[in-house]
Short mmCIF file of C-alpha atoms and ligand atoms in Angstrom, two decimals:
data_model
loop_
_atom_site.label_atom_id
_atom_site.label_comp_id
_atom_site.label_asym_id
_atom_site.label_seq_id
_atom_site.Cartn_x
_atom_site.Cartn_y
_atom_site.Cartn_z
CA MET A 17 -0.65 19.51 -23.84
CA THR A 18 -0.57 21.90 -20.91
CA SER A 19 2.10 24.55 -20.93
CA LEU A 20 3.32 26.93 -18.28
CA LEU A 21 5.55 29.99 -18.35
CA ILE A 22 6.99 31.47 -15.18
CA ARG A 23 8.54 34.82 -16.07
CA ASN A 24 10.41 37.79 -14.65
CA ALA A 25 11.50 36.03 -11.45
CA ALA A 26 13.60 38.34 -9.28
CA GLU A 27 15.99 35.43 -9.17
CA LEU A 28 15.82 32.01 -10.71
CA VAL A 29 18.03 29.56 -8.86
CA THR A 30 18.50 26.64 -11.22
CA VAL A 31 21.00 24.50 -9.24
CA ALA A 32 22.29 23.75 -12.77
CA GLY A 33 25.26 21.44 -13.17
CA PRO A 34 25.80 17.74 -13.53
CA ASP A 35 22.83 15.51 -12.65
CA ALA A 36 24.92 14.10 -9.84
CA PRO A 37 25.52 14.79 -6.15
CA ARG A 38 27.69 17.83 -5.49
CA ALA A 39 30.50 17.64 -2.94
CA GLY A 40 33.17 19.90 -1.47
CA ALA A 41 33.48 23.32 -3.10
CA GLU A 42 31.00 22.25 -5.83
CA GLN A 43 28.23 22.05 -3.22
CA GLY A 44 28.47 25.79 -2.64
CA LYS A 45 28.08 26.87 -6.27
CA LEU A 46 24.70 28.07 -7.48
CA GLU A 47 23.62 29.46 -10.83
CA ILE A 48 21.36 32.43 -10.19
CA ILE A 49 19.61 34.08 -13.13
CA LYS A 50 18.23 37.57 -12.60
CA ASP A 51 14.87 38.30 -14.26
CA GLY A 52 14.60 34.58 -14.96
CA ALA A 53 12.02 32.44 -16.71
CA VAL A 54 11.10 28.75 -16.94
CA TYR A 55 8.96 27.35 -19.74
CA CYS A 56 7.32 23.94 -19.30
CA GLU A 57 5.28 21.68 -21.56
CA GLY A 58 3.35 18.81 -20.02
CA GLU A 59 5.30 17.47 -17.07
CA ARG A 60 8.70 18.70 -18.19
CA ILE A 61 10.87 21.77 -18.39
CA VAL A 62 11.57 22.90 -21.94
CA ALA A 63 13.72 25.98 -21.33
CA VAL A 64 15.30 28.03 -18.57
CA GLY A 65 17.01 31.42 -18.86
CA PRO A 66 16.73 35.20 -18.63
CA THR A 67 13.12 36.11 -19.54
CA ASN A 68 13.89 38.17 -22.67
CA GLN A 69 16.31 35.64 -24.06
CA LEU A 70 13.97 32.72 -23.41
CA LEU A 71 11.03 34.43 -25.09
CA ARG A 72 13.15 35.29 -28.12
CA LYS A 73 14.30 31.71 -28.50
CA TYR A 74 10.89 30.15 -27.70
CA PRO A 75 8.24 32.59 -28.96
CA LYS A 76 5.56 29.94 -28.34
CA ALA A 77 6.21 30.38 -24.62
CA LYS A 78 4.33 33.70 -24.95
CA LYS A 79 1.22 31.67 -25.76
CA ALA A 80 1.60 29.25 -22.82
CA LYS A 81 -1.75 28.06 -21.44
CA ARG A 82 -0.76 29.55 -18.09
CA THR A 83 1.66 32.37 -17.31
CA ILE A 84 2.87 33.33 -13.84
CA ASP A 85 4.47 36.71 -13.35
CA ALA A 86 7.10 36.04 -10.67
CA ALA A 87 8.38 39.63 -10.44
CA GLY A 88 9.61 40.19 -6.91
CA HIS A 89 9.84 36.47 -6.16
CA ALA A 90 12.57 33.85 -6.13
CA VAL A 91 11.99 30.65 -8.11
CA ILE A 92 13.80 27.47 -7.04
CA PRO A 93 13.59 23.73 -7.75
CA GLY A 94 10.85 21.89 -5.83
CA LEU A 95 12.33 20.68 -2.55
CA VAL A 96 13.16 17.01 -2.11
CA ASP A 97 12.67 15.38 1.29
CA CYS A 98 15.01 12.40 1.20
CA HIS A 99 14.31 11.04 4.70
CA ALA A 100 10.85 10.86 6.28
CA HIS A 101 8.68 8.50 8.32
CA PRO A 102 5.30 9.99 7.37
CA VAL A 103 3.05 6.93 7.85
CA PHE A 104 1.99 6.49 11.46
CA ALA A 105 -1.06 6.64 13.68
CA GLY A 106 -1.50 8.46 16.98
CA ASP A 107 1.00 10.95 18.33
CA ARG A 108 3.66 11.13 21.04
CA CYS A 109 3.17 14.61 22.42
CA ASP A 110 3.26 13.18 25.96
CA GLU A 111 6.82 11.98 25.33
CA TYR A 112 7.84 15.40 24.18
CA ALA A 113 6.74 16.61 27.60
CA MET A 114 8.67 13.73 29.25
CA ARG A 115 11.81 14.63 27.31
CA LEU A 116 11.48 18.23 28.37
CA ALA A 117 11.35 16.96 31.97
CA GLY A 118 14.67 15.16 31.46
CA LYS A 119 13.88 11.63 30.19
CA SER A 120 16.03 10.51 27.26
CA TYR A 121 14.81 9.11 23.92
CA ARG A 122 16.36 5.74 24.78
CA GLU A 123 14.83 5.58 28.28
CA ILE A 124 11.40 6.22 26.79
CA LEU A 125 11.95 3.52 24.14
CA ALA A 126 13.24 1.01 26.72
CA ALA A 127 10.05 1.55 28.74
CA GLY A 128 7.91 0.59 25.73
CA GLY A 129 7.34 4.14 24.52
CA GLY A 130 8.95 5.85 21.54
CA ILE A 131 8.83 3.84 18.34
CA LEU A 132 7.05 1.00 20.18
CA LYS A 133 4.20 3.34 21.10
CA SER A 134 3.79 4.35 17.46
CA VAL A 135 3.89 0.65 16.51
CA GLU A 136 0.97 -0.04 18.82
CA HIS A 137 -1.10 2.74 17.25
CA THR A 138 -0.09 1.86 13.70
CA ARG A 139 -0.89 -1.84 14.07
CA ALA A 140 -4.36 -0.91 15.30
CA ALA A 141 -5.07 1.62 12.51
CA THR A 142 -6.89 0.78 9.28
CA HIS A 143 -5.48 1.41 5.82
CA ALA A 144 -7.92 4.31 5.40
CA GLU A 145 -6.91 5.90 8.71
CA LEU A 146 -3.20 5.67 7.90
CA LEU A 147 -3.80 7.03 4.41
CA ALA A 148 -5.72 10.01 5.77
CA GLY A 149 -2.87 10.81 8.19
CA LEU A 150 -0.28 10.45 5.46
CA ARG A 151 -2.20 12.67 3.06
CA ALA A 152 -2.60 15.40 5.68
CA ARG A 153 1.17 15.42 6.27
CA LEU A 154 1.83 15.42 2.54
CA ASP A 155 -0.49 18.41 2.11
CA ALA A 156 1.52 20.27 4.75
CA ALA A 157 4.84 19.30 3.13
CA LEU A 158 3.62 20.33 -0.33
CA ALA A 159 2.57 23.77 0.89
CA LEU A 160 6.11 24.13 2.30
CA GLY A 161 7.66 23.40 -1.10
CA THR A 162 8.30 19.63 -0.98
CA THR A 163 7.54 18.00 -4.33
CA THR A 164 9.13 14.56 -3.75
CA LEU A 165 9.38 12.68 -0.47
CA GLU A 166 10.91 9.44 0.69
CA ALA A 167 8.51 7.46 2.90
CA LYS A 168 9.75 4.79 5.27
CA THR A 169 7.83 2.01 6.97
CA GLY A 170 8.99 0.93 10.43
CA TYR A 171 5.98 1.15 12.72
CA GLY A 172 4.91 -2.43 12.05
CA LEU A 173 7.73 -4.68 13.23
CA ASP A 174 5.64 -7.48 11.76
CA GLU A 175 5.01 -8.47 8.16
CA ARG A 176 1.31 -7.68 8.16
CA THR A 177 1.73 -4.11 9.36
CA GLU A 178 4.84 -3.40 7.29
CA ARG A 179 2.87 -4.52 4.23
CA LYS A 180 -0.05 -2.34 5.29
CA MET A 181 2.28 0.68 5.51
CA LEU A 182 3.76 -0.05 2.07
CA GLU A 183 0.26 -0.38 0.64
CA VAL A 184 -0.72 2.95 2.18
CA ILE A 185 2.29 4.56 0.51
CA ALA A 186 1.33 2.89 -2.78
CA SER A 187 -2.22 4.25 -2.44
CA ALA A 188 -0.95 7.78 -1.92
CA ARG A 189 1.61 7.72 -4.70
CA GLY A 190 -0.94 7.62 -7.48
CA ARG A 191 -0.46 6.62 -11.08
CA SER A 192 1.87 9.40 -12.10
CA ASN A 193 4.75 7.81 -10.21
CA PRO A 194 7.23 5.52 -11.86
CA PRO A 195 5.84 2.01 -11.48
CA LEU A 196 7.34 -0.37 -8.99
CA LYS A 197 7.66 -4.02 -9.99
CA LYS A 198 5.00 -5.07 -12.48
CA GLY A 199 1.52 -5.44 -11.12
CA ARG A 200 2.50 -3.74 -7.88
CA GLN A 201 2.07 -0.12 -8.72
CA GLY A 202 -0.96 0.38 -6.54
CA GLY A 203 -2.04 3.94 -6.44
CA GLU A 204 -5.37 5.65 -6.51
CA LYS A 205 -6.41 7.14 -9.78
CA LYS A 206 -5.66 10.51 -8.32
CA GLY A 207 -2.64 10.17 -6.12
CA HIS A 208 -1.18 12.94 -4.01
CA PRO A 209 0.80 15.47 -6.07
CA ILE A 210 3.96 14.67 -4.08
CA ASP A 211 5.92 11.81 -5.62
CA LEU A 212 6.73 9.21 -2.99
CA VAL A 213 9.73 6.90 -2.78
CA PRO A 214 8.99 3.89 -0.54
CA THR A 215 11.61 2.47 1.83
CA LEU A 216 11.28 -0.76 3.78
CA LEU A 217 12.48 -0.11 7.35
CA PHE A 218 11.32 -3.36 8.95
CA ALA A 219 14.21 -3.43 11.46
CA HIS A 220 13.39 -0.17 13.23
CA ALA A 221 13.06 -1.30 16.88
CA VAL A 222 12.92 -4.44 18.99
CA PRO A 223 9.52 -5.26 20.54
CA GLN A 224 9.53 -5.95 24.28
CA GLY A 225 10.16 -9.64 24.98
CA TRP A 226 12.05 -10.06 21.68
CA THR A 227 15.75 -10.16 20.90
CA ALA A 228 17.22 -8.03 18.14
CA ASP A 229 18.34 -11.24 16.44
CA ASP A 230 14.76 -12.55 16.36
CA LEU A 231 13.42 -9.34 14.83
CA ALA A 232 16.30 -9.24 12.32
CA ASP A 233 15.48 -12.85 11.34
CA LEU A 234 11.85 -11.90 10.83
CA ALA A 235 12.86 -8.92 8.69
CA VAL A 236 15.25 -11.00 6.59
CA ASP A 237 12.56 -13.63 6.01
CA ALA A 238 9.85 -11.12 5.02
CA THR A 239 12.04 -8.91 2.84
CA PRO A 240 11.71 -10.83 -0.46
CA ARG A 241 7.90 -10.71 -0.11
CA LEU A 242 7.77 -6.99 0.75
CA ALA A 243 10.52 -5.78 -1.58
CA PRO A 244 8.27 -5.47 -4.68
CA LEU A 245 6.50 -2.60 -2.87
CA ALA A 246 9.71 -0.70 -2.02
CA GLU A 247 12.76 0.86 -3.64
CA PHE A 248 15.10 1.09 -0.63
CA VAL A 249 15.89 -0.93 2.48
CA ASP A 250 16.91 0.81 5.71
CA VAL A 251 17.74 -0.23 9.29
CA PHE A 252 18.12 1.52 12.65
CA CYS A 253 21.74 0.55 13.34
CA GLU A 254 22.23 1.75 16.89
CA LYS A 255 23.54 0.54 20.24
CA GLY A 256 20.72 -1.34 21.95
CA ILE A 257 18.66 -1.53 18.73
CA PHE A 258 20.37 -3.43 15.85
CA ASP A 259 24.12 -3.94 15.96
CA VAL A 260 26.34 -3.82 12.90
CA GLU A 261 26.10 -7.53 12.10
CA GLN A 262 22.31 -7.67 12.51
CA SER A 263 22.03 -4.54 10.39
CA ARG A 264 24.26 -6.03 7.73
CA ARG A 265 22.04 -9.12 7.49
CA VAL A 266 18.89 -7.05 7.10
CA LEU A 267 20.43 -4.74 4.50
CA GLN A 268 21.96 -7.63 2.55
CA ALA A 269 18.53 -9.30 2.41
CA GLY A 270 17.20 -6.07 0.93
CA LYS A 271 20.02 -5.89 -1.59
CA ASP A 272 19.43 -9.51 -2.57
CA ALA A 273 15.78 -8.63 -3.17
CA GLY A 274 16.79 -5.76 -5.48
CA LEU A 275 16.51 -2.83 -3.07
CA GLN A 276 18.99 0.03 -2.72
CA VAL A 277 20.52 0.62 0.68
CA LYS A 278 20.09 3.39 3.28
CA VAL A 279 21.22 3.25 6.91
CA HIS A 280 20.26 5.11 10.11
CA ALA A 281 23.89 5.29 11.18
CA ASP A 282 25.89 6.52 14.18
CA GLU A 283 23.05 8.70 15.41
CA MET A 284 23.44 8.29 19.18
CA CYS A 285 26.93 6.80 19.42
CA LEU A 286 29.78 5.70 17.14
CA LEU A 287 28.82 2.10 16.39
CA GLY A 288 30.16 1.68 12.84
CA GLY A 289 26.94 2.26 10.91
CA ALA A 290 28.58 4.67 8.48
CA LYS A 291 31.34 2.18 7.73
CA LEU A 292 28.72 -0.52 7.25
CA ALA A 293 26.92 1.77 4.80
CA ALA A 294 30.17 2.31 2.90
CA SER A 295 30.94 -1.42 2.78
CA LEU A 296 27.51 -2.09 1.24
CA LYS A 297 27.86 0.85 -1.19
CA ALA A 298 24.74 2.38 0.33
CA VAL A 299 23.11 5.25 -1.51
CA SER A 300 22.98 7.21 1.75
CA ALA A 301 23.99 7.07 5.40
CA ASP A 302 21.71 9.14 7.58
CA HIS A 303 21.96 11.08 10.89
CA LEU A 304 25.73 10.52 11.47
CA LEU A 305 25.93 12.73 14.57
CA TYR A 306 28.77 10.60 15.99
CA ALA A 307 30.48 9.52 12.77
CA ASP A 308 34.26 10.05 12.92
CA ASP A 309 36.85 11.11 10.35
CA GLU A 310 37.37 7.52 9.21
CA SER A 311 33.65 7.33 8.45
CA ILE A 312 33.94 10.47 6.35
CA VAL A 313 36.72 8.94 4.25
CA ALA A 314 34.84 5.64 3.96
CA LEU A 315 31.64 7.31 2.74
CA ARG A 316 33.52 9.51 0.30
CA ASP A 317 35.32 6.50 -1.19
CA ALA A 318 32.07 4.55 -1.45
CA GLY A 319 30.21 7.41 -3.15
CA THR A 320 27.62 7.40 -0.35
CA ILE A 321 25.67 10.58 0.42
CA ALA A 322 25.58 11.92 3.99
CA VAL A 323 22.01 12.81 4.95
CA PHE A 324 21.64 15.12 7.93
CA LEU A 325 18.35 15.58 9.78
CA PRO A 326 18.77 18.62 12.00
CA GLY A 327 15.17 18.51 13.24
CA THR A 328 16.08 15.48 15.33
CA PRO A 329 18.97 16.98 17.35
CA PHE A 330 16.70 20.03 17.70
CA VAL A 331 13.95 18.03 19.43
CA LEU A 332 16.39 15.77 21.30
CA ARG A 333 18.40 18.82 22.37
CA VAL A 334 21.72 17.25 21.43
CA ALA A 335 24.63 18.52 19.33
CA TYR A 336 24.12 19.02 15.58
CA ALA A 337 26.21 17.36 12.88
CA GLU A 338 29.34 19.31 12.06
CA ALA A 339 28.62 19.75 8.40
CA ARG A 340 31.84 21.64 7.65
CA ARG A 341 33.87 18.47 8.31
CA TRP A 342 31.83 16.64 5.71
CA ILE A 343 32.07 19.39 3.13
CA ALA A 344 35.84 19.54 3.72
CA GLY A 345 35.95 15.74 3.38
CA ASN A 346 34.26 15.93 -0.04
CA VAL A 347 31.18 13.92 0.92
CA PRO A 348 27.97 15.19 -0.73
CA VAL A 349 25.67 16.48 2.02
CA ALA A 350 21.88 16.23 1.81
CA VAL A 351 19.35 17.43 4.39
CA GLY A 352 15.94 15.90 5.16
CA SER A 353 13.10 16.55 7.57
CA ASP A 354 13.08 13.16 9.38
CA LEU A 355 9.34 13.77 9.76
CA ASN A 356 8.23 11.18 12.34
CA PRO A 357 6.16 11.06 15.56
CA ASN A 358 9.23 12.09 17.58
CA CYS A 359 10.34 14.93 15.30
CA TYR A 360 6.93 15.99 14.01
CA CYS A 361 8.01 18.41 11.30
CA GLU A 362 7.07 18.47 7.62
CA SER A 363 9.09 21.59 6.94
CA LEU A 364 12.20 21.51 4.79
CA PRO A 365 12.51 25.31 5.12
CA PHE A 366 12.86 24.71 8.88
CA ALA A 367 15.50 22.02 8.26
CA PHE A 368 17.20 24.48 5.89
CA ALA A 369 17.29 27.14 8.61
CA LEU A 370 18.76 24.70 11.15
CA SER A 371 21.35 23.56 8.58
CA VAL A 372 22.54 27.10 8.16
CA TYR A 373 22.28 28.38 11.73
CA GLU A 374 23.31 25.22 13.58
CA MET A 375 25.16 22.93 11.14
CA LYS A 376 27.01 25.88 9.57
CA LEU A 377 26.23 25.11 5.96
CA THR A 378 26.23 28.18 3.75
CA PRO A 379 22.77 28.96 2.32
CA ALA A 380 24.02 27.89 -1.12
CA GLU A 381 25.23 24.54 0.27
CA ALA A 382 21.95 24.11 2.12
CA LEU A 383 19.93 24.70 -1.05
CA VAL A 384 21.95 22.03 -2.86
CA ALA A 385 21.37 19.79 0.19
CA VAL A 386 17.57 19.96 -0.16
CA THR A 387 17.48 19.79 -3.98
CA ILE A 388 19.98 17.94 -6.18
CA ASN A 389 21.84 16.14 -3.36
CA ALA A 390 18.57 15.08 -1.76
CA ALA A 391 17.40 13.88 -5.18
CA ALA A 392 20.60 11.83 -5.49
CA ALA A 393 19.98 10.36 -2.02
CA ILE A 394 16.81 8.77 -3.45
CA ARG A 395 18.34 8.16 -6.89
CA ARG A 396 16.22 10.71 -8.70
CA GLU A 397 19.02 13.11 -9.69
CA LYS A 398 18.38 12.65 -13.41
CA GLU A 399 14.70 13.59 -13.03
CA ILE A 400 14.50 16.25 -10.30
CA GLY A 401 16.58 18.47 -8.02
CA SER A 402 17.46 21.19 -10.53
CA LEU A 403 15.73 23.32 -13.15
CA ALA A 404 17.01 22.19 -16.53
CA PRO A 405 15.48 21.27 -19.89
CA GLY A 406 14.15 17.71 -19.85
CA LYS A 407 13.75 17.48 -16.11
CA LEU A 408 10.38 17.30 -14.35
CA ALA A 409 8.76 20.69 -13.89
CA ASP A 410 8.86 20.62 -10.07
CA ILE A 411 9.19 24.23 -8.96
CA ALA A 412 8.71 26.36 -5.83
CA ILE A 413 8.02 30.09 -5.92
CA LEU A 414 8.95 31.95 -2.73
CA HIS A 415 7.26 34.99 -1.23
CA GLY A 416 10.62 36.75 -1.04
CA PRO A 417 12.88 37.92 -3.87
CA SER A 418 15.83 35.68 -2.93
CA TYR A 419 16.30 32.00 -2.12
CA LEU A 420 17.92 33.26 1.10
CA HIS A 421 14.38 33.71 2.42
CA LEU A 422 14.30 29.92 2.91
CA GLY A 423 16.47 30.26 6.00
CA TYR A 424 15.77 33.89 6.77
CA HIS A 425 11.98 34.01 6.97
CA ILE A 426 11.56 31.55 9.81
CA GLY A 427 8.60 30.20 11.72
CA GLY A 428 6.18 30.77 8.87
CA ASN A 429 5.97 29.54 5.32
CA PRO A 430 8.37 31.21 2.87
CA VAL A 431 6.78 29.31 -0.05
CA GLN A 432 4.06 31.07 -2.05
CA ALA A 433 3.29 28.68 -4.89
CA VAL A 434 4.27 25.18 -5.96
CA VAL A 435 4.35 23.56 -9.40
CA LYS A 436 4.45 19.76 -9.56
CA ARG A 437 4.97 17.98 -12.86
CA GLY A 438 4.04 21.15 -14.72
CA LYS A 439 0.80 21.77 -12.80
CA VAL A 440 0.26 24.57 -10.29
CA VAL A 441 -0.71 22.63 -7.17
CA VAL A 442 -0.35 25.35 -4.52
CA GLU A 443 -1.06 29.03 -5.14
O1 LIG B 3 15.15 8.81 12.25
N1 LIG B 3 16.18 6.88 14.52
C1 LIG B 3 15.23 6.14 14.22
N2 LIG B 3 14.12 6.51 13.63
C2 LIG B 3 13.59 7.81 13.64
C3 LIG B 3 12.80 8.09 14.86
C4 LIG B 3 11.57 7.37 14.78
C5 LIG B 3 10.69 7.56 15.98
O2 LIG B 3 11.15 7.98 17.06
O3 LIG B 3 9.51 7.27 15.80
C6 LIG B 3 14.64 8.84 13.36
O4 LIG B 3 14.95 9.70 14.17
FE1 LIG B 4 14.78 8.63 10.51
#
């Protein structure tokens, strides 16, 4: 069995605590061990603690197959990206220029651009082309500290392409991932080191010449056939895209097929997406830029996690989520990248910086948002999101001596090395 000792970390931030989402004041509490060590065997963490104490208790750690001296560096849990659209072909850099010239996201979409442009490219791309694009983005994310990533479909809007996207995700996830339904694991022998969590987002936009009802019907019909390749169902619940009732139908079809629920909710106006998420006991409601105080209470009561994606208001140049209201309302807050052809960003450290500077999370709250709370937003909180005995050895080592470097050292890469399932995958 492989074994790994990381020792003498300037600070070891364990994010220890219950394997559950943290809300309110709990979200701001971090265990920080000075001169810390982590000892791993195989894929899992065996022990965590001050270096001297750990070595006394586990003398065999001194003989680990690999030892990393982390003096001068902070060691944190591998980052978890709980909201991404990483499978797509082509790019939309021309639209970025159009937006800078004053066109809105919705105007571009209504004219057949936006998501519909990416659909055109993605329908035309082969499995191999999509896989190559996905793997390149995963490589970038991994180097930036992401060790698990949720991957949505949504650039198909037809069954054939949605299936192709799910199969591309299955190819990239490899055999080390927890199997999906029997016989459907897919996966190359050597998958990408990042663990992927597939989400079916069939109802992502309405093709020109279609009604939203027609597309929702198509999604509902295809869901039982596609569900074995996914873990979550999601929908773009938004004015002019899918209304609350259409969204409910699509999500219910996913639930009936055994999927867990996520919702793109109240991103561009207050439509009731967050309340819909609460009524379906969704695992997460995402974006939420316009969600009101009633939505906050509804999500808290439902145990739904609020996922914020500050990269998107950054590129759309609109107001950020007011995270303090959500922390005060005792809703667990997670942060994701929203990596997609509109917000083309693999970087959770960048999302972390925006969360702190623009959404007003404290750095401690932001770290919880991209680790244990993000893990809970994809139902992996028992496996990842903190450094504790028994959990997967998913670890990031920063260049700097403090986790604060995540939001402080901006524009570059604050991550020096990454361990995934006990193996050093970036150094
Ligand atoms: O989360 N809001 C809907 N979906 C994506 C954008 C996808 C796209 O523009 O391609 C989002 O922001
Ligand atoms: Fe999104």
